[in-house]
CSV table of C-alpha atoms in Angstrom, one decimal:
chain,number,residue,atom,x,y,z
A,5,MET,CA,37.0,15.1,32.8
A,6,PRO,CA,34.3,13.2,30.5
A,7,ILE,CA,35.8,15.2,27.5
A,8,ALA,CA,38.8,14.6,28.7
A,9,ARG,CA,38.2,11.0,28.8
A,10,GLU,CA,36.1,10.7,25.4
A,11,SER,CA,39.6,12.8,23.5
A,12,LYS,CA,41.9,10.1,24.9
A,13,ARG,CA,39.8,7.5,23.7
A,14,LYS,CA,39.4,8.7,20.0
A,15,SER,CA,43.1,9.0,20.0
A,16,ASN,CA,43.5,5.4,21.0
A,17,GLY,CA,41.4,4.6,18.3
A,18,GLU,CA,38.6,3.2,20.4
A,19,LEU,CA,35.1,3.3,20.2
A,20,SER,CA,32.4,4.5,22.0
A,21,TRP,CA,29.6,2.4,23.7
A,22,LYS,CA,27.1,3.6,21.0
A,23,SER,CA,29.5,2.9,18.4
A,24,LYS,CA,30.2,-0.5,19.9
A,25,ILE,CA,26.7,-1.4,19.8
A,26,ILE,CA,25.5,-0.5,16.5
A,27,ARG,CA,28.5,-2.3,15.2
A,28,GLN,CA,28.2,-5.7,17.4
A,29,PHE,CA,24.1,-5.1,15.7
A,30,VAL,CA,25.2,-4.5,12.3
A,31,ASN,CA,28.4,-6.4,12.1
A,32,GLY,CA,27.1,-9.9,9.9
A,33,TRP,CA,23.5,-8.8,9.8
A,34,ILE,CA,22.7,-9.0,5.9
A,35,GLU,CA,23.2,-12.0,3.8
A,36,SER,CA,23.4,-12.0,0.1
A,37,ASP,CA,21.1,-14.0,-1.6
A,38,ASN,CA,20.4,-13.4,-5.1
A,39,ILE,CA,17.3,-14.2,-6.9
A,40,ASP,CA,18.8,-16.1,-9.6
A,41,GLY,CA,20.4,-18.1,-7.2
A,42,THR,CA,24.0,-17.2,-8.1
A,43,GLU,CA,26.9,-16.7,-5.5
A,44,SER,CA,27.7,-13.0,-4.3
A,45,PRO,CA,30.7,-11.6,-5.3
A,46,SER,CA,32.0,-11.6,-1.6
A,47,LYS,CA,31.1,-15.4,-1.2
A,48,ALA,CA,32.8,-16.0,-4.4
A,49,GLU,CA,36.0,-14.4,-3.3
A,50,ALA,CA,35.8,-16.5,0.3
A,51,ASN,CA,35.3,-19.4,-2.0
A,52,PRO,CA,38.1,-19.6,-4.8
A,53,VAL,CA,37.8,-23.6,-5.0
A,54,ALA,CA,34.8,-23.1,-6.9
A,55,LYS,CA,34.4,-23.3,-10.5
A,56,PRO,CA,33.0,-20.7,-12.3
A,57,ASN,CA,31.6,-22.4,-15.3
A,58,ALA,CA,30.3,-25.9,-13.3
A,59,PRO,CA,27.1,-27.2,-14.7
A,60,LYS,CA,23.7,-25.6,-12.9
A,61,LYS,CA,21.4,-28.4,-11.3
A,62,ASN,CA,18.0,-28.8,-12.8
A,63,THR,CA,15.8,-27.8,-9.7
A,64,GLN,CA,12.7,-29.6,-9.2
A,65,TYR,CA,9.8,-28.1,-8.5
A,66,ASN,CA,6.7,-29.3,-6.3
A,67,TYR,CA,3.3,-27.9,-5.6
A,68,PRO,CA,2.5,-25.4,-3.4
A,69,ASN,CA,5.4,-23.8,-4.7
A,70,PHE,CA,5.3,-24.5,-8.0
A,71,VAL,CA,2.8,-26.7,-10.1
A,72,LYS,CA,4.4,-27.6,-13.2
A,73,SER,CA,2.9,-28.3,-16.9
A,74,SER,CA,3.8,-32.0,-17.7
A,75,GLU,CA,5.2,-32.2,-21.1
A,76,GLU,CA,2.4,-35.2,-21.9
A,77,LYS,CA,-0.7,-32.8,-21.5
A,78,THR,CA,-3.8,-34.9,-20.2
A,79,PRO,CA,-7.1,-34.0,-20.7
A,80,ALA,CA,-9.0,-31.2,-18.5
A,81,PRO,CA,-11.4,-32.8,-16.1
A,82,ALA,CA,-15.2,-32.3,-16.7
A,83,THR,CA,-14.8,-28.6,-14.4
A,84,VAL,CA,-12.6,-27.2,-16.0
A,85,THR,CA,-14.2,-25.6,-19.4
A,86,ASP,CA,-12.3,-23.3,-21.7
A,87,PRO,CA,-13.6,-19.7,-21.3
A,88,GLY,CA,-13.6,-19.6,-25.7
A,89,LEU,CA,-11.8,-16.1,-26.0
A,90,ASP,CA,-10.7,-15.4,-29.8
A,91,LYS,CA,-6.8,-15.6,-30.3
A,92,ARG,CA,-6.5,-11.8,-30.1
A,93,THR,CA,-8.1,-10.9,-26.7
A,94,ILE,CA,-5.7,-14.4,-25.9
A,95,ARG,CA,-3.0,-12.3,-26.7
A,96,ARG,CA,-4.2,-9.2,-25.3
A,97,ILE,CA,-4.3,-10.3,-21.9
A,98,GLU,CA,-1.4,-13.5,-21.7
A,99,ASN,CA,1.4,-11.3,-20.0
A,100,VAL,CA,-1.1,-10.6,-16.8
A,101,ILE,CA,0.3,-12.7,-13.7
A,102,ALA,CA,-2.5,-13.3,-11.7
A,103,TYR,CA,-2.4,-12.1,-8.2
A,104,PHE,CA,-3.7,-14.0,-5.2
A,105,TYR,CA,-3.1,-12.8,-1.8
A,106,GLY,CA,-5.4,-15.1,0.3
A,107,GLU,CA,-7.3,-18.6,-0.4
A,108,ASP,CA,-9.6,-16.9,-3.0
A,109,LYS,CA,-8.9,-13.1,-3.0
A,110,ILE,CA,-7.6,-11.6,-5.6
A,111,SER,CA,-6.0,-8.4,-6.9
A,112,LEU,CA,-7.3,-7.7,-10.3
A,113,LYS,CA,-6.1,-4.2,-10.2
A,114,LEU,CA,-2.2,-4.6,-9.5
A,115,SER,CA,-2.5,-7.8,-11.7
A,116,PHE,CA,-3.6,-5.9,-14.9
A,117,GLU,CA,-1.4,-3.0,-13.7
A,118,GLN,CA,1.9,-4.8,-13.8
A,119,ALA,CA,1.2,-5.5,-17.2
A,120,GLY,CA,0.8,-2.7,-18.4
A,121,LEU,CA,-3.2,-2.9,-19.1
A,122,LEU,CA,-6.0,-0.7,-18.1
A,123,LEU,CA,-9.0,-2.7,-16.6
A,124,GLU,CA,-12.4,-0.9,-16.4
A,125,THR,CA,-15.7,-1.4,-15.4
A,126,SER,CA,-19.2,-0.5,-16.8
A,127,TYR,CA,-22.9,-1.3,-16.1
A,128,ASP,CA,-25.7,-0.4,-19.0
A,129,GLU,CA,-28.9,0.0,-16.8
A,130,THR,CA,-30.8,-0.2,-19.7
A,131,GLY,CA,-29.9,-3.8,-20.5
A,132,GLN,CA,-28.7,-4.7,-16.9
A,133,VAL,CA,-25.1,-5.7,-18.5
A,134,PHE,CA,-21.9,-5.8,-16.3
A,135,ARG,CA,-18.5,-5.3,-18.4
A,136,TYR,CA,-15.2,-5.9,-17.7
A,137,THR,CA,-13.4,-4.2,-20.4
A,138,VAL,CA,-8.9,-4.1,-20.9
A,139,ASN,CA,-7.6,-1.2,-23.0
A,140,GLU,CA,-11.2,-0.5,-24.3
A,141,HIS,CA,-11.7,-4.3,-25.4
A,142,GLU,CA,-14.7,-6.4,-23.8
A,143,ILE,CA,-13.2,-9.3,-22.3
A,144,CYS,CA,-16.3,-10.3,-20.5
A,145,ARG,CA,-19.9,-9.5,-19.5
A,146,ALA,CA,-22.8,-10.7,-17.0
A,147,VAL,CA,-26.6,-9.8,-17.1
A,148,GLY,CA,-29.0,-9.4,-14.2
A,149,PRO,CA,-29.1,-6.5,-11.5
A,150,GLN,CA,-25.7,-4.4,-11.0
A,151,GLN,CA,-24.2,-6.4,-7.7
A,152,GLU,CA,-25.0,-9.9,-9.0
A,153,ALA,CA,-24.4,-9.3,-12.9
A,154,HIS,CA,-20.9,-7.5,-11.4
A,155,THR,CA,-20.0,-10.9,-9.2
A,156,LYS,CA,-20.8,-12.9,-12.1
A,157,ALA,CA,-18.6,-10.7,-14.6
A,158,ARG,CA,-15.9,-10.8,-11.8
A,159,ASP,CA,-16.0,-14.7,-11.4
A,160,GLU,CA,-15.6,-15.2,-14.9
A,161,LEU,CA,-12.6,-13.1,-15.5
A,162,VAL,CA,-10.6,-14.8,-12.9
A,163,ARG,CA,-11.4,-18.0,-14.5
A,164,ILE,CA,-10.5,-16.6,-17.8
A,165,LEU,CA,-7.0,-15.3,-15.8
A,166,GLN,CA,-6.5,-19.1,-14.3
A,167,PHE,CA,-7.1,-20.7,-17.3
A,168,TYR,CA,-4.7,-18.5,-19.7
A,169,CYS,CA,-2.3,-16.6,-17.0
A,170,TYR,CA,0.2,-17.7,-14.8
A,171,THR,CA,-0.9,-16.9,-11.2
A,172,VAL,CA,1.0,-15.8,-8.4
A,173,LYS,CA,-0.6,-16.6,-5.0
A,174,ARG,CA,0.6,-15.4,-1.3
A,175,LEU,CA,0.6,-18.2,0.9
A,176,LYS,CA,1.6,-16.2,4.4
A,177,GLU,CA,2.0,-12.4,4.9
A,178,PHE,CA,5.7,-12.5,5.7
A,179,HIS,CA,8.8,-14.7,5.1
A,180,THR,CA,11.3,-13.9,7.6
A,181,ARG,CA,15.3,-14.7,8.6
A,182,ARG,CA,15.4,-11.8,10.8
A,183,ASN,CA,13.3,-10.8,13.8
A,184,VAL,CA,14.6,-7.3,14.6
A,185,PHE,CA,14.1,-6.1,18.1
A,186,ARG,CA,14.7,-3.0,20.0
A,187,LYS,CA,16.2,-4.3,23.5
A,188,MET,CA,18.9,-6.8,24.0
A,189,THR,CA,19.9,-8.3,27.5
A,190,GLU,CA,23.0,-7.9,28.5
A,191,GLY,CA,25.4,-11.1,29.3
A,192,GLY,CA,25.4,-14.7,27.8
A,193,SER,CA,22.6,-17.0,28.6
A,194,LYS,CA,23.1,-19.9,31.3
A,195,GLN,CA,24.6,-22.9,29.5
A,196,ASN,CA,22.5,-26.1,29.1
A,197,PHE,CA,23.9,-29.1,30.1
A,198,LYS,CA,20.5,-31.3,29.9
A,199,ASP,CA,21.7,-32.2,26.4
A,200,ASN,CA,25.1,-32.3,26.7
A,201,ARG,CA,25.2,-35.4,29.8
A,202,ILE,CA,28.1,-37.8,29.4
A,203,ASP,CA,26.5,-41.0,28.3
A,204,GLU,CA,27.2,-44.7,29.4
A,205,GLY,CA,30.1,-44.8,26.7
A,206,ASN,CA,32.4,-42.4,29.2
A,207,ILE,CA,35.0,-43.9,31.1
A,208,GLY,CA,34.0,-42.2,34.3
A,209,PHE,CA,30.4,-42.9,33.7
A,210,ARG,CA,31.4,-46.4,33.7
A,211,MET,CA,33.7,-46.1,37.1
A,212,LEU,CA,31.2,-44.4,38.8
A,213,GLN,CA,28.8,-47.3,37.9
A,214,LYS,CA,31.5,-50.0,39.3
A,215,GLN,CA,31.4,-48.1,42.3
A,216,GLY,CA,27.6,-48.4,42.9
A,217,TRP,CA,26.4,-44.9,41.5
A,218,SER,CA,23.0,-45.2,39.9
A,219,GLY,CA,22.9,-42.3,38.0
A,220,GLY,CA,21.4,-39.6,40.1
A,221,SER,CA,22.9,-37.2,43.0
A,222,LEU,CA,26.0,-37.8,44.6
A,223,GLY,CA,26.3,-37.9,48.2
A,224,SER,CA,24.9,-40.3,50.7
A,225,SER,CA,21.4,-38.9,50.4
A,226,GLU,CA,21.6,-37.8,47.4
A,227,GLU,CA,21.5,-34.0,47.9
A,228,GLY,CA,24.0,-33.0,45.3
A,229,ILE,CA,23.5,-31.3,42.2
A,230,LEU,CA,23.1,-32.8,38.8
A,231,GLU,CA,24.1,-30.0,36.6
A,232,PRO,CA,27.6,-28.0,36.6
A,233,ILE,CA,26.9,-24.8,38.3
A,234,GLY,CA,25.9,-22.2,34.7
A,235,VAL,CA,28.4,-19.7,33.6
A,236,GLN,CA,27.0,-16.3,32.5
A,237,LYS,CA,29.2,-13.7,30.6
A,238,LYS,CA,29.6,-10.5,32.3
A,239,ASN,CA,30.1,-7.2,30.4
A,240,ASN,CA,29.7,-4.7,32.5
A,241,LYS,CA,31.6,-3.4,36.0
A,242,SER,CA,28.4,-4.5,38.4
A,243,GLY,CA,29.8,-6.8,41.5
A,244,LEU,CA,28.9,-10.1,41.5
A,245,GLY,CA,25.7,-11.6,42.3
A,246,THR,CA,23.8,-8.7,41.6
A,247,GLU,CA,20.9,-9.0,39.3
A,248,SER,CA,20.8,-8.8,35.4
A,249,SER,CA,20.3,-5.3,34.7
A,250,GLU,CA,16.9,-3.9,32.4
A,251,PRO,CA,17.7,-4.7,28.5
A,252,GLN,CA,20.1,-2.3,27.0
A,253,LYS,CA,18.2,-0.5,24.0
A,254,ILE,CA,20.1,-0.5,20.5
A,255,PRO,CA,20.5,3.1,19.2
A,256,LEU,CA,18.0,3.3,16.3
A,257,GLU,CA,21.0,4.7,14.1
A,258,ALA,CA,21.7,0.5,14.3
A,259,PHE,CA,18.2,-0.3,12.7
A,260,MET,CA,18.4,2.5,10.0
A,261,LEU,CA,22.0,1.4,8.8
A,262,ALA,CA,20.3,-2.6,8.6
A,263,ILE,CA,17.5,-1.4,6.2
A,264,LYS,CA,19.8,0.7,4.2
A,265,GLN,CA,22.4,-2.8,4.2
A,266,TYR,CA,18.8,-4.7,3.7
A,267,ALA,CA,18.1,-2.2,0.6
A,268,ALA,CA,21.5,-2.6,-0.8
A,269,GLY,CA,21.6,-6.1,-0.7
A,270,ASN,CA,20.3,-9.0,-2.4
A,271,ALA,CA,18.4,-10.9,0.1
A,272,LEU,CA,14.7,-11.3,-0.1
A,273,TYR,CA,13.5,-12.5,3.0
A,274,ASP,CA,11.3,-9.5,5.2
A,275,LEU,CA,11.9,-8.1,7.8
A,276,VAL,CA,10.1,-8.4,10.8
A,277,PHE,CA,10.4,-5.5,13.9
A,278,SER,CA,9.2,-6.3,17.4
A,279,PRO,CA,5.9,-4.4,19.1
A,280,GLN,CA,9.1,-2.5,21.3
A,281,PHE,CA,9.4,0.1,18.9
A,282,SER,CA,7.4,3.1,19.5
A,283,VAL,CA,5.3,4.9,16.9
A,284,HIS,CA,7.9,7.7,16.7
A,285,HIS,CA,10.4,5.4,15.8
A,286,VAL,CA,8.5,2.9,13.6
A,287,GLN,CA,7.3,6.1,11.7
A,288,LYS,CA,10.9,6.8,11.1
A,289,LEU,CA,11.9,3.5,10.0
A,290,ARG,CA,8.7,3.4,7.3
A,291,ASP,CA,9.7,6.5,6.2
A,292,LEU,CA,13.6,5.4,5.6
A,293,ALA,CA,12.3,2.3,3.9
A,294,SER,CA,10.4,4.2,1.4
A,295,SER,CA,12.8,6.5,0.5
A,296,LEU,CA,15.0,3.3,-0.2
A,297,LYS,CA,12.4,1.9,-2.5
A,298,LEU,CA,11.4,-0.6,0.2
A,299,PHE,CA,7.7,-1.9,1.3
A,300,PRO,CA,6.6,-0.8,4.7
A,301,GLN,CA,3.6,-2.6,5.9
A,302,MET,CA,2.1,-2.9,9.3
A,303,ILE,CA,1.1,-6.6,9.9
A,304,GLY,CA,-1.0,-8.6,12.6
A,305,LYS,CA,-2.9,-7.6,15.5
A,306,LYS,CA,0.2,-6.3,17.2
A,307,LYS,CA,0.9,-4.4,14.4
A,308,GLN,CA,4.4,-5.0,13.6
A,309,LEU,CA,6.2,-3.4,11.0
A,310,VAL,CA,7.3,-5.7,8.5
A,311,ILE,CA,10.0,-4.4,5.4
A,312,SER,CA,9.9,-6.2,2.5
A,313,LYS,CA,11.6,-5.9,-1.1
A,314,ASN,CA,9.1,-4.0,-3.4
A,315,LEU,CA,9.3,-6.8,-5.9
A,316,THR,CA,6.9,-6.9,-9.4
A,317,LEU,CA,4.9,-10.0,-10.0
A,318,ARG,CA,7.3,-10.8,-12.6
A,319,GLU,CA,10.4,-11.1,-10.7
A,320,ILE,CA,8.6,-12.9,-8.0
A,321,LYS,CA,7.5,-15.5,-10.9
A,322,GLU,CA,10.8,-15.7,-12.0
A,323,GLY,CA,12.6,-16.2,-8.6
A,324,VAL,CA,9.9,-19.1,-7.3
A,325,LEU,CA,10.5,-21.0,-11.1
A,326,LYS,CA,14.5,-20.4,-10.6
A,327,GLY,CA,13.6,-22.1,-7.1
A,328,HIS,CA,14.7,-19.1,-4.6
A,329,SER,CA,14.1,-20.6,-1.1
A,330,ASP,CA,12.9,-17.1,0.5
A,331,LEU,CA,10.4,-16.4,-2.4
A,332,CYS,CA,9.4,-20.4,-2.5
A,333,ALA,CA,8.4,-20.3,1.1
A,334,LYS,CA,5.9,-17.1,0.6
A,335,TYR,CA,4.7,-17.7,-2.6
A,336,ALA,CA,3.5,-20.0,-5.2
A,337,VAL,CA,3.2,-20.1,-8.7
A,338,ILE,CA,0.9,-21.7,-10.8
A,339,PRO,CA,0.8,-22.4,-14.7
A,340,PRO,CA,-2.0,-21.7,-16.9
A,341,ILE,CA,-4.6,-24.5,-17.5
A,342,SER,CA,-3.9,-24.2,-20.8
A,343,GLN,CA,-1.0,-25.5,-20.7
A,344,ARG,CA,-1.4,-28.3,-18.4
A,345,PHE,CA,-4.5,-29.5,-20.1
A,346,LYS,CA,-5.5,-29.8,-23.8
């Protein structure tokens, strides 16, 4: 009997309950959002009135998203000193983008790797000299015991990068417009009428006031209800008055399809998955994200899965400078000190 019912449903073109849930979940899931702020093809077709050659507005950037160097440079404060590198060394590192992933935490390895440079360290125990070299060329050094010299040389290298190179600073671990939950409750939520009550300008309100109504409950002892009976949408075959059932699990295929759409789209916010997912399902989603060249990671005390676009530091920098809202919410771009001061 179930087989006959299923074949009848297929012949009538109806969807199974699983397909309906997947379609409901995925429909309208991903918003196209280009890094350069231009409209996606679907949006452009839906808006034929838009002028194709309309001039772009100049975007104003404000700290912390962007510190704009003024055209008239001002003298540097006393605390800012020029590291005094020669022009050849400056040209060697000028394409480096320093990446800070915390208040004062910097990833030197990532910064130099994405610039195509090899950063190496060495320590001469005889002279107690710690060196940082870039492509086998020394960039800075410090003298002293190894740990102390390492700290001094690292601080000097950070100062050099901040003076001559752009800095990308991560303001928060993730920025999302999509919180993904494993389960969804059936039916709609009850309507809330507190914010939609009629005011004193309503004719019915004034008529009741003339008859002595003060705005409270009706009845001789004011025992009437203040709000209408809430209506709850019903999508199942259970009887009236039954308690709401357990939250319905969304098939894992729906989340996998959403991740594929996210990878194919231009959205740059992060997908944040709730802790409702099992370890097995999280691993499946992580494997899928990695195969699509996305960047999955576990974040927070609850170890939530967060999937992000795998952007380079240069793409992040360009996106912030162009005023991309999702990137500006997560990162700040700071120009070199040498460009802000003489």
